[in-house]
Coordinates of C-alpha atoms in Angstrom, one line a residue:
Chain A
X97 CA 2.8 64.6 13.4
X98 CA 1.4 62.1 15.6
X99 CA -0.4 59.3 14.3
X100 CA -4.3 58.9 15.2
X101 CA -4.5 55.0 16.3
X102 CA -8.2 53.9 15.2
X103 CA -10.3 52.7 18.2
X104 CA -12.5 49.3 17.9
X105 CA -15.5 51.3 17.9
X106 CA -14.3 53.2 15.1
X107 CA -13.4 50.4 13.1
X108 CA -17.1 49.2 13.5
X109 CA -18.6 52.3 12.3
X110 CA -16.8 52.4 9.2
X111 CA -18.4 48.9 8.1
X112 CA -21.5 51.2 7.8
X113 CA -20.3 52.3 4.5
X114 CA -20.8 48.9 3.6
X115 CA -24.7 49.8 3.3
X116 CA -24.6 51.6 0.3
X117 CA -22.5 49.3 -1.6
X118 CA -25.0 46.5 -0.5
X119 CA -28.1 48.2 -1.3
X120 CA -27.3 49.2 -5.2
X121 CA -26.1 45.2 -5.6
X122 CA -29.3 43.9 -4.0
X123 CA -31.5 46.4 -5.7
X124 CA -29.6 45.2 -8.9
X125 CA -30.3 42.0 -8.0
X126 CA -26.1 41.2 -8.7
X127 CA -26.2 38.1 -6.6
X128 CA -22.8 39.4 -4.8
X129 CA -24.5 40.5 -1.4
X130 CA -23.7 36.7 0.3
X131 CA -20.2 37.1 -1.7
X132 CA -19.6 40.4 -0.6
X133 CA -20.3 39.1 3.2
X134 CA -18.0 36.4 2.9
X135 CA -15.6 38.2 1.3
X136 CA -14.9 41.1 4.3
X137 CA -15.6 38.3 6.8
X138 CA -12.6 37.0 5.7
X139 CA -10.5 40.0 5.2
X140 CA -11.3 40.9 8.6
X141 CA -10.4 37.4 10.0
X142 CA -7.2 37.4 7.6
X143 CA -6.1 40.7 8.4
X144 CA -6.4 40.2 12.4
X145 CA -4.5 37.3 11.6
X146 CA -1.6 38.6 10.4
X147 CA -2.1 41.7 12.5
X148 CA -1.5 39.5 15.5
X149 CA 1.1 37.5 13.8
X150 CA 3.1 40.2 12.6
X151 CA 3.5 41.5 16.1
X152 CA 5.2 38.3 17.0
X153 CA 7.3 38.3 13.6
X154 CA 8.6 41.3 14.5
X155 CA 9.4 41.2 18.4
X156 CA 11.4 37.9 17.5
X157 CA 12.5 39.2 14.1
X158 CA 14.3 36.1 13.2
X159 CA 15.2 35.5 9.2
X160 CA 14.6 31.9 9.9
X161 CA 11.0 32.9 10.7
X162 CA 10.7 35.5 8.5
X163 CA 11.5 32.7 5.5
X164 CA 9.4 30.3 6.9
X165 CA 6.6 32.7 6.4
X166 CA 7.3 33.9 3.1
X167 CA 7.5 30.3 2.2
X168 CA 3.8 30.0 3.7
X169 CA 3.1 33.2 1.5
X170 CA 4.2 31.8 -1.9
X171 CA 2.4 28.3 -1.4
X172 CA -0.7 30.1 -0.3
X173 CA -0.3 31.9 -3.7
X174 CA 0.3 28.9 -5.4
X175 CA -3.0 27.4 -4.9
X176 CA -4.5 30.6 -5.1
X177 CA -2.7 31.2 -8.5
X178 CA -4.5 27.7 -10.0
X179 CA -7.8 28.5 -8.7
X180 CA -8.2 31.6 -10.1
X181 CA -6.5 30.5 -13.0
X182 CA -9.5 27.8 -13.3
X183 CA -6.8 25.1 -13.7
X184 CA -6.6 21.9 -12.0
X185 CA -4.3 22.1 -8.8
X186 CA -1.8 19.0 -10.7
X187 CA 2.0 18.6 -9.6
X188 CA 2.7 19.5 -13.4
X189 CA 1.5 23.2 -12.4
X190 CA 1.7 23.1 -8.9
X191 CA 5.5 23.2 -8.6
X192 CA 6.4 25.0 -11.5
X193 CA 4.7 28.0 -10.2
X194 CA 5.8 27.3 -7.0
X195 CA 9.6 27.5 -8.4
X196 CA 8.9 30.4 -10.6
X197 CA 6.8 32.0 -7.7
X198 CA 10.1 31.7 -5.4
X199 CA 13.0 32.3 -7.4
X200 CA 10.9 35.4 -8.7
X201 CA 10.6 36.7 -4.8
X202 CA 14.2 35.6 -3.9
X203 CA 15.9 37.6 -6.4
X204 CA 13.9 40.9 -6.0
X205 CA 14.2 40.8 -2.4
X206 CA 18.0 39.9 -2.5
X207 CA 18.4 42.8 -5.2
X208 CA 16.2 45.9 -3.3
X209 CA 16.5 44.5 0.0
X210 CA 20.2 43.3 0.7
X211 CA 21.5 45.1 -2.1
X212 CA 19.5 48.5 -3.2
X213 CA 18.3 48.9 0.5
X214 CA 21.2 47.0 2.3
X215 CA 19.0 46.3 5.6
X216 CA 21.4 46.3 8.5
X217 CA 19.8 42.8 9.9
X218 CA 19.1 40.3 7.0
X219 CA 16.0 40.0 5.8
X220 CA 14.9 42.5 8.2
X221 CA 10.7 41.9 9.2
X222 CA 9.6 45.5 9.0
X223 CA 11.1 45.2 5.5
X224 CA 11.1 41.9 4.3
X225 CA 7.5 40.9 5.5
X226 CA 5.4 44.3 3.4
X227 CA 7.6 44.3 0.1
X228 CA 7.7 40.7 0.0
X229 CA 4.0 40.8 0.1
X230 CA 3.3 43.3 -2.0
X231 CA 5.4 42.1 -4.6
X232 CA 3.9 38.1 -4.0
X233 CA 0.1 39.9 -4.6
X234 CA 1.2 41.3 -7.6
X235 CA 2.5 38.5 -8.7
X236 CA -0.4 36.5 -7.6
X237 CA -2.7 38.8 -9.9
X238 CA -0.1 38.6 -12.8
X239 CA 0.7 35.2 -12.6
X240 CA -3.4 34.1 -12.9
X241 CA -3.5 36.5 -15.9
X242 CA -0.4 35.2 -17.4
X243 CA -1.0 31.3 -16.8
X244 CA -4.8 31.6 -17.7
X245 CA -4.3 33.4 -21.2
X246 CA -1.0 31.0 -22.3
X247 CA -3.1 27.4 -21.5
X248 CA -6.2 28.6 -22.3
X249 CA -5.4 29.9 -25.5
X250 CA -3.3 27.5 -26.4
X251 CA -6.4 24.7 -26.2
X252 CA -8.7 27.1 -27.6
X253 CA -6.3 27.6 -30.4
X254 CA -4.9 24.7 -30.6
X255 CA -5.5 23.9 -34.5
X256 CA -3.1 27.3 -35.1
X257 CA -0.4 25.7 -32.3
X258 CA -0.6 21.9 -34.0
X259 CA 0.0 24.2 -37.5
X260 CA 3.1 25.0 -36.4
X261 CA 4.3 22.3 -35.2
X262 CA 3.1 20.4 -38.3
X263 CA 5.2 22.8 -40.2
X264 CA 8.7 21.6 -38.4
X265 CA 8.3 24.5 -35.1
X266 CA 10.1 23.5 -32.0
X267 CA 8.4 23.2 -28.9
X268 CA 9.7 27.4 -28.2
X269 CA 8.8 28.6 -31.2
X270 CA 5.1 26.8 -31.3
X271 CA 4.2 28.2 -28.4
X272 CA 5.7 31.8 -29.4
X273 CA 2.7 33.9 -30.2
X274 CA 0.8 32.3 -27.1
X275 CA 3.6 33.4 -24.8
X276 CA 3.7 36.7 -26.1
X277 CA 0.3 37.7 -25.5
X278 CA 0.1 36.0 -21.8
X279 CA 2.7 38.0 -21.1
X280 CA 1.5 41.7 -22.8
X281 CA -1.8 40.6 -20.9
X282 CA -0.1 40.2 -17.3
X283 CA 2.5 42.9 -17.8
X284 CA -0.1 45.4 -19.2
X285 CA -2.2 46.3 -15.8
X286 CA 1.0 46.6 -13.4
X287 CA 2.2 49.2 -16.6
X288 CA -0.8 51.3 -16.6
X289 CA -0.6 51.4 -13.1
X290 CA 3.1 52.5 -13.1
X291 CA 2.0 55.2 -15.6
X292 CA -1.0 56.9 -13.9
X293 CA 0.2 56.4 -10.4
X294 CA 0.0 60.0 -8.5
X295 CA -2.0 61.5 -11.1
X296 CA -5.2 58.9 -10.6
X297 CA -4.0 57.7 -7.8
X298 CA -2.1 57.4 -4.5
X299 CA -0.7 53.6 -4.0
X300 CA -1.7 52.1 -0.4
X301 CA 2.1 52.0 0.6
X302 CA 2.7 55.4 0.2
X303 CA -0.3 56.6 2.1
X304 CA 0.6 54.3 4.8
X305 CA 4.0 55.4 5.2
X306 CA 3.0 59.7 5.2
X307 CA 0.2 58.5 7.5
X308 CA 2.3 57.0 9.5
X309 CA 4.3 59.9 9.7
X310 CA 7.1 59.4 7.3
X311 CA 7.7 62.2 4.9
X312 CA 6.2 62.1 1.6
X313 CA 9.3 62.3 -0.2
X314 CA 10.9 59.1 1.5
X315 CA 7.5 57.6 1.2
X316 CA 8.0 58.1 -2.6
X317 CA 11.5 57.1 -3.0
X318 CA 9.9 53.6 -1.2
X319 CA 7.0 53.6 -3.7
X320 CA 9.1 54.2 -6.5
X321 CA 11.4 51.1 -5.5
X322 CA 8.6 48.9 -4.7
X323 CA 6.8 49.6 -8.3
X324 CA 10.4 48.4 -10.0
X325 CA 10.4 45.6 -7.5
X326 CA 6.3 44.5 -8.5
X327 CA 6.7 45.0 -12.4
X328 CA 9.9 42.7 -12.2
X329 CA 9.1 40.3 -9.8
X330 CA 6.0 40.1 -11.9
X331 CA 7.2 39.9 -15.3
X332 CA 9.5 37.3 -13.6
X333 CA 7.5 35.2 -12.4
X334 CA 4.5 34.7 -15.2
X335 CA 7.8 33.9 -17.7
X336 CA 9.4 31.3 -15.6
X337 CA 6.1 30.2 -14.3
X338 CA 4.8 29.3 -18.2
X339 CA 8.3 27.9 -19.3
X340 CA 8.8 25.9 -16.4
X341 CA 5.2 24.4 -16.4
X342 CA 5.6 23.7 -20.2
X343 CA 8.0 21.2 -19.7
X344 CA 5.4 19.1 -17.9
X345 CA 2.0 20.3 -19.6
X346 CA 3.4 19.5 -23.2
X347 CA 4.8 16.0 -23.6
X348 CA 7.4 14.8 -25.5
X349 CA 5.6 15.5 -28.9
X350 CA 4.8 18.8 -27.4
X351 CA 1.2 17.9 -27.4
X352 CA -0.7 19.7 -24.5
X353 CA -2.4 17.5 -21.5
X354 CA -5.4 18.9 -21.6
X355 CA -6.9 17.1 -18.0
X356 CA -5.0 20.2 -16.9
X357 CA -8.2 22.6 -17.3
X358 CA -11.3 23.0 -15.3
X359 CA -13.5 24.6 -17.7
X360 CA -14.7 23.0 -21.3
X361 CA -14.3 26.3 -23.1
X362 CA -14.1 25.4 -27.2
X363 CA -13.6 27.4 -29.9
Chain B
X70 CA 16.8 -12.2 -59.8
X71 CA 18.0 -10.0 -57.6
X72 CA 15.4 -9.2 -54.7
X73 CA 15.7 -5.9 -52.5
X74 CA 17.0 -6.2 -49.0
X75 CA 14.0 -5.4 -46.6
X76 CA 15.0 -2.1 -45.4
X77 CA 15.2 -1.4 -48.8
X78 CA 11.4 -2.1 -49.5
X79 CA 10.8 0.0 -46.5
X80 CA 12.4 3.0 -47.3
X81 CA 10.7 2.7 -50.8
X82 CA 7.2 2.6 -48.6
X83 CA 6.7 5.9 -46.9
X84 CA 4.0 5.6 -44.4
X85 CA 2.6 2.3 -43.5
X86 CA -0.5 1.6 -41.5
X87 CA -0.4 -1.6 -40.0
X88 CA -3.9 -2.8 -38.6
X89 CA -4.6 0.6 -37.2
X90 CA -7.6 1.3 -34.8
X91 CA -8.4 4.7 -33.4
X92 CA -11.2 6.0 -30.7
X93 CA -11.2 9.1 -29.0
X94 CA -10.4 8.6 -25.6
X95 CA -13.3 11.3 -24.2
X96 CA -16.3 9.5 -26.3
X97 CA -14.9 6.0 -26.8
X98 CA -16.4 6.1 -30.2
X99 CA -14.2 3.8 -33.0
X100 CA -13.2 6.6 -35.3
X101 CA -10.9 3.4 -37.7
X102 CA -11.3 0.3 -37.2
X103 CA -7.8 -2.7 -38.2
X104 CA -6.9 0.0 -40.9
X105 CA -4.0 -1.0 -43.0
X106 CA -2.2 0.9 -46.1
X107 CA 0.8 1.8 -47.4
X108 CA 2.0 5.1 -48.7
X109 CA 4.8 5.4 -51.4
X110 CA 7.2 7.9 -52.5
X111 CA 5.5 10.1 -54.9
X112 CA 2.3 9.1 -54.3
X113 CA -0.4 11.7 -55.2
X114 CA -3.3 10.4 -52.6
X115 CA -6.9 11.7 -51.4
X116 CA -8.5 9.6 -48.7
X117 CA -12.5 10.0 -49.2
X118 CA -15.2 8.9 -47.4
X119 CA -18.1 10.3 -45.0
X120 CA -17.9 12.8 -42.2
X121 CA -17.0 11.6 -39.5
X122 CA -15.0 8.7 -41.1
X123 CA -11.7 8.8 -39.7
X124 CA -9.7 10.9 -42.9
X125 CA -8.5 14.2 -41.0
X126 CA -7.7 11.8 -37.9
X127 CA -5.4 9.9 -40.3
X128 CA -3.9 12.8 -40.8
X129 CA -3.6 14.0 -37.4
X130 CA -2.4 10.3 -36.5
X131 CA 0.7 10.4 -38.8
X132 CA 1.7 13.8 -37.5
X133 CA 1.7 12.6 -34.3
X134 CA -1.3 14.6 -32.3
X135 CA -3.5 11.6 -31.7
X136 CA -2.0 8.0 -31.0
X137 CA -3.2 5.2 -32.5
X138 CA -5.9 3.2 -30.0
X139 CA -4.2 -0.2 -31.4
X140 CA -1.5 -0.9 -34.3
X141 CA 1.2 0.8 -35.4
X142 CA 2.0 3.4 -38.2
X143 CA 5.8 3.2 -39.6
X144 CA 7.5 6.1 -41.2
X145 CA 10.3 4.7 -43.9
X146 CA 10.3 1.5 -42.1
X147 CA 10.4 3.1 -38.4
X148 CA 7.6 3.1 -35.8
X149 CA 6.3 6.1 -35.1
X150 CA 8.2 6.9 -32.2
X151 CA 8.3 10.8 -30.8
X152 CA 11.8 11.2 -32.5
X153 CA 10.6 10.4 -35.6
X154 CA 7.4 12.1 -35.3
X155 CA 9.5 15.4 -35.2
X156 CA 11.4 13.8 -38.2
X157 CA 8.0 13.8 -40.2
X158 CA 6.9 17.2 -39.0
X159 CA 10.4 18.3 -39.9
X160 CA 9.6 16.6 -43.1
X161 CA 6.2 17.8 -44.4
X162 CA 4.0 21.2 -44.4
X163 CA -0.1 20.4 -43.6
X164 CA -2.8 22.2 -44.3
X165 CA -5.6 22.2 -42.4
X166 CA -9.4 22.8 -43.5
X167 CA -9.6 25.7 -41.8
X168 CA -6.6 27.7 -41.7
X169 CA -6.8 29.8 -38.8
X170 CA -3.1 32.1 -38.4
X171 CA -4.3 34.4 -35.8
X172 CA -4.5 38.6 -35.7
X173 CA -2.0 40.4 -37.4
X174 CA -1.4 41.4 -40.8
X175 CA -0.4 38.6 -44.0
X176 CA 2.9 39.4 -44.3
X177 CA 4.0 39.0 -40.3
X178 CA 1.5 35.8 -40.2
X179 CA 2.7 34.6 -43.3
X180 CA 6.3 34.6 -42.6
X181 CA 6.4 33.1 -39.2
X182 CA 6.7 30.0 -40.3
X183 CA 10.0 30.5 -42.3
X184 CA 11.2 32.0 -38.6
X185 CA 11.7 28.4 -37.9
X186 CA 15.3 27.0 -37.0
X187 CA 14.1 24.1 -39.4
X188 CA 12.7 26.5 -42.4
X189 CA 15.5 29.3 -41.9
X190 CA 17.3 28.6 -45.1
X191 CA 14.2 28.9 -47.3
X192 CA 12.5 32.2 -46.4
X193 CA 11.0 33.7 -50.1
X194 CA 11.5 36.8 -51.2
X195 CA 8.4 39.4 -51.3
X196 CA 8.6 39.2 -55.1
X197 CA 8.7 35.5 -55.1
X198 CA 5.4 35.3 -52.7
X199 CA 3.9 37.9 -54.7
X200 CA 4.6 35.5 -58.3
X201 CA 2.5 32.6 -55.8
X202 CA -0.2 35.1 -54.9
X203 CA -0.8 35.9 -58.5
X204 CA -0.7 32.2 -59.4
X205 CA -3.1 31.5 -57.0
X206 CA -5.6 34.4 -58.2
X207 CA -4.2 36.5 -54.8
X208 CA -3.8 40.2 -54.8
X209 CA -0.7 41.9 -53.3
X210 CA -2.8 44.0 -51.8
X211 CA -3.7 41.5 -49.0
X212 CA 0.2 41.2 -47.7
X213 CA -1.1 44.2 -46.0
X214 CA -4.7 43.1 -44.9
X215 CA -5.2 41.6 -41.2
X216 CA -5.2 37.7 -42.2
X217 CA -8.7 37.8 -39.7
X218 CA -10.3 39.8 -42.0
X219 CA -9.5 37.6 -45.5
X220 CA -12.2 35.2 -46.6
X221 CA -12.4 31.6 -46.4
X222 CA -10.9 30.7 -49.7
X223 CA -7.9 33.4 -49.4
X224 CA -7.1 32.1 -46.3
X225 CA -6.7 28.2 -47.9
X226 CA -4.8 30.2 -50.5
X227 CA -2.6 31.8 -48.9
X228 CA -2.3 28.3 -47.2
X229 CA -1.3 26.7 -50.0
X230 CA 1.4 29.2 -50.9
X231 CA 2.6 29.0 -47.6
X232 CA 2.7 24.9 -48.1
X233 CA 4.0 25.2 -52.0
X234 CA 7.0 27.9 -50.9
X235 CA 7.7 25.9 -47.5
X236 CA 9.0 22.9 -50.2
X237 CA 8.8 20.3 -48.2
X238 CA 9.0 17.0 -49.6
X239 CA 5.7 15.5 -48.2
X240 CA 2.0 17.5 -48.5
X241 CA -0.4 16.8 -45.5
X242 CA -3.7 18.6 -47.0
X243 CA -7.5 18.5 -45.2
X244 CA -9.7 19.0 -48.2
X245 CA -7.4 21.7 -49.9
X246 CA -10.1 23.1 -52.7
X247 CA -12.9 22.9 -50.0
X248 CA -13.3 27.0 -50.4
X249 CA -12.1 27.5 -53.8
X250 CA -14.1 28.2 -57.3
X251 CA -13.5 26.4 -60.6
X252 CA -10.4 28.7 -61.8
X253 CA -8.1 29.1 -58.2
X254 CA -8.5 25.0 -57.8
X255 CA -7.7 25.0 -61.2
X256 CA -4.3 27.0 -60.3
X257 CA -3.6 25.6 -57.1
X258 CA -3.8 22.1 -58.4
X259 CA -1.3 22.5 -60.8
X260 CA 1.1 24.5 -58.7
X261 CA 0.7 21.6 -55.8
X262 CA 0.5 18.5 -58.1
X263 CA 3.1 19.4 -60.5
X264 CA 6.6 19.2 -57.8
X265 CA 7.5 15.9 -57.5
X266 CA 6.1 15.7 -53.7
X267 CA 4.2 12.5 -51.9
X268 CA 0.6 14.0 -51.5
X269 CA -1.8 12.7 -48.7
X270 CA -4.4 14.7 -48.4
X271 CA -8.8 14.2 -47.9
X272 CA -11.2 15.4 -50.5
X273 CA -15.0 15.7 -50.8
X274 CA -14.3 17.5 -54.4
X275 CA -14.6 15.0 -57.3
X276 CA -12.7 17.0 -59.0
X277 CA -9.8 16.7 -57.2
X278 CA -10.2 13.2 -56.8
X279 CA -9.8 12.9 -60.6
X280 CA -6.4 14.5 -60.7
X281 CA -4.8 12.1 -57.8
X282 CA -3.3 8.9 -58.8
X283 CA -4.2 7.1 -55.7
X284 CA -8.2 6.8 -53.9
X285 CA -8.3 5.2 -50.8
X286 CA -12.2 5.4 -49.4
X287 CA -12.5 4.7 -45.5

């Protein structure tokens, strides 16, 4: 079947839907109507973007561009990652999750690209550029769940952390129960998704491949692959991205810098 | 007569505070002011004094999670450098006012701390704990119980079974009777003071004060 390409005309008239959204949070006085401007202003300028961008990433398709702009991707996320993460944006987190961010995204592309997929042309655009991203936003969302719960708890607790380093823990197993529940918090959402996907609902992947044409069952076999690729890239990344940071949050005495958080959250 | 060589003086003198000043570095506000004292081997001693006067910080200073504003603190004769700071937490089990070990039932709370590398070779066995609990007024029952729900005086009792079976030669204690009545302080004093262990610990409790052979008021 042929695809229906969406006119700019059409594209305007589905912001219209935007009304009813708008009205309830106004009428609910939510304060989110400016936010809620903002925020498709810049999907639209974002997505146009890359739109236009892509093109050109994949006429040249060139794996020296194509890294260069995962490598744009992952430090976007970085920052993003702090923000959200309300943590200071300090070297000491900066370029752990940076590191954990990249070796994270490395290996699951080498593994399902090169190896599961075995793309003809390395690091193929059409392939490279959507599961890279796909699995970076995941880990984006994981990562700021993950990073948030381990510091945060670990200052907010701190009197249960300092207990167990008072009673002779090292640095690993201190910080044991905090690790553990960053990462059941960050690996829990991708989990839930994994197990109601197709019943509640049909990922964004899939439907863009079978509207695109493909046939659902290849558009499945993709979606199945990229949900391994997300909950391990994921998992991946929030582990590396707390140990690594640890080793420049927690000094010597394992004590935690706390100039690290924005928020003055006590217990 | 024969004198001691100097390092043997200073091994006999535990902890040392050598003109010790502390402030906290957010309010600036002189917590101890060119505090000196020395700690011995064996010593059974409660730090008293107002809120607010700089007891639990001593306490935090010596195990190494504030550092002294000015002046030192030596540990058997050696500054308190991060080495030996993990030497003394090595070294000690402390009990803080209010014992807070998270979610999760007694028994799995409890016995994380004996899943240390450092306290492998000393993990109790359930009948053992259970012989503590009952010296220390402490159902069995509560090995099952989420440790959230226990009150404030089980929790500083089952602290101070954790602290009593951990057997470490020095006790680091924040006003350890704080939550008990007559009989568990009572029972908990005599299972703490009667090991031959260095006690440091801070006390509003007269009571307790009585039965520790050294009062230092800051």
């Amino acid at each position: 079947m042929e695809v229906i390409d969406l006119n700019w005309l059409q594209l305007c008239i589905s912001f219209l839907i935007l009304g009813i959204p708008g009205f309830i949070l106004w009428k609910y006085k939510t304060g989110l109507n400016r936010k809620l401007l903002t925020a498709t202003l810049r999907m639209v300028i974002q997505l146009l973007f890359v739109g236009f961008y892509l093109e050109y990433l994949f006429e040249y398709d060139n794996p020296l561009i194509n890294i260069s702009w995962i490598l744009v991707m992952v430090v976007v996320a970085d920052f993003a990652t702090l923000d959200r993460s309300d943590l200071k944006r300090t070297k000491s987190l900066l370029i752990p999750i940076f590191l954990a961010t990249i070796f994270g995204i490395v290996l699951i592309d080498l593994f399902f690209l090169e190896l599961v997929i075995n793309l003809p042309k390395f690091l193929a655009a059409q392939y490279a550029i959507p599961i890279t991203g796909m699995v970076l936003g995941n880990c984006l969302r994981s990562n700021v769940i993950g990073i948030h719960s381990f510091y945060y708890s670990l200052k907010e607790k701190r009197e249960r952390y300092r207990f167990y380093l008072a009673l002779g823990a090292s640095r690993n197993e201190a910080v044991f129960p905090f690790f553990k529940e960053a990462l059941k918090r960050s690996a829990n959402p991708t989990l839930a998704t994994m197990a109601t996907i197709g019943l509640v609902s049909l990922p964004g992947m899939m439907t863009g491949q079978i509207l695109s044409g493909s046939s659902p069952l290849i558009a499945i076999k993709y979606q199945i692959m990229i949900m391994l690729a997300i909950f391990s890239g994921t998992v991946l990344s929030v582990y590396l991205g707390i140990r690594i940071s640890n080793y420049f949050v927690l000094d010597s005495t394992d004590n935690l810098d706390e100039s690290i958080f924005k928020q003055e959250k006590e217990s | 007569m024969h004198r001691p060589h100097e390092s043997q003086k200073k091994t006999y003198v535990l902890i040392n505070f050598d003109h010790l000043s502390f402030s906290y570095p957010k309010t600036n506000k002189l917590v101890l002011e060119d505090f000196s004292m020395e700690i011995k081997k064996g010593d059974h001693l409660v730090l008293k004094g107002a809120s607010g006067a700089g007891k639990t910080t001593l306490l935090r200073l010596i195990l190494g999670f504030d550092k002294p504003t000015e002046g030192n603190i030596y540990y058997q004769g050696r500054e308190l450098t991060n080495s030996v700071i993990h030497t003394i937490r090595r070294e000690c089990a402390w009990l803080p006012q209010d014992l807070n070990l998270g979610e999760g039932p007694v028994k799995e709370v409890f016995g994380f701390p004996f899943s240390f590398k450092v306290n492998s070779g000393i993990k109790p066995e359930t009948d053992e704990i259970f012989k503590i609990f009952d010296r220390l007024n402490l159902l069995p029952e509560i090995w099952e119980s989420n440790f959230r729900d226990l009150s404030t005086g089980q929790r500083q009792r089952v602290g101070i079974a954790l602290c009593y079976l951990l057997n470490k030669p020095i006790l680091l204690m924040d006003e350890p009777t704080s939550a008990l009545d007559v009989d568990s302080r009572q029972k908990a004093a005599e299972l703490l003071l009667a090991k031959n262990k260095t006690i440091i610990s801070t006390s509003h409790d007269s009571w307790w004060i009585d039965r520790c052979n050294k009062i230092v008021e800051i």
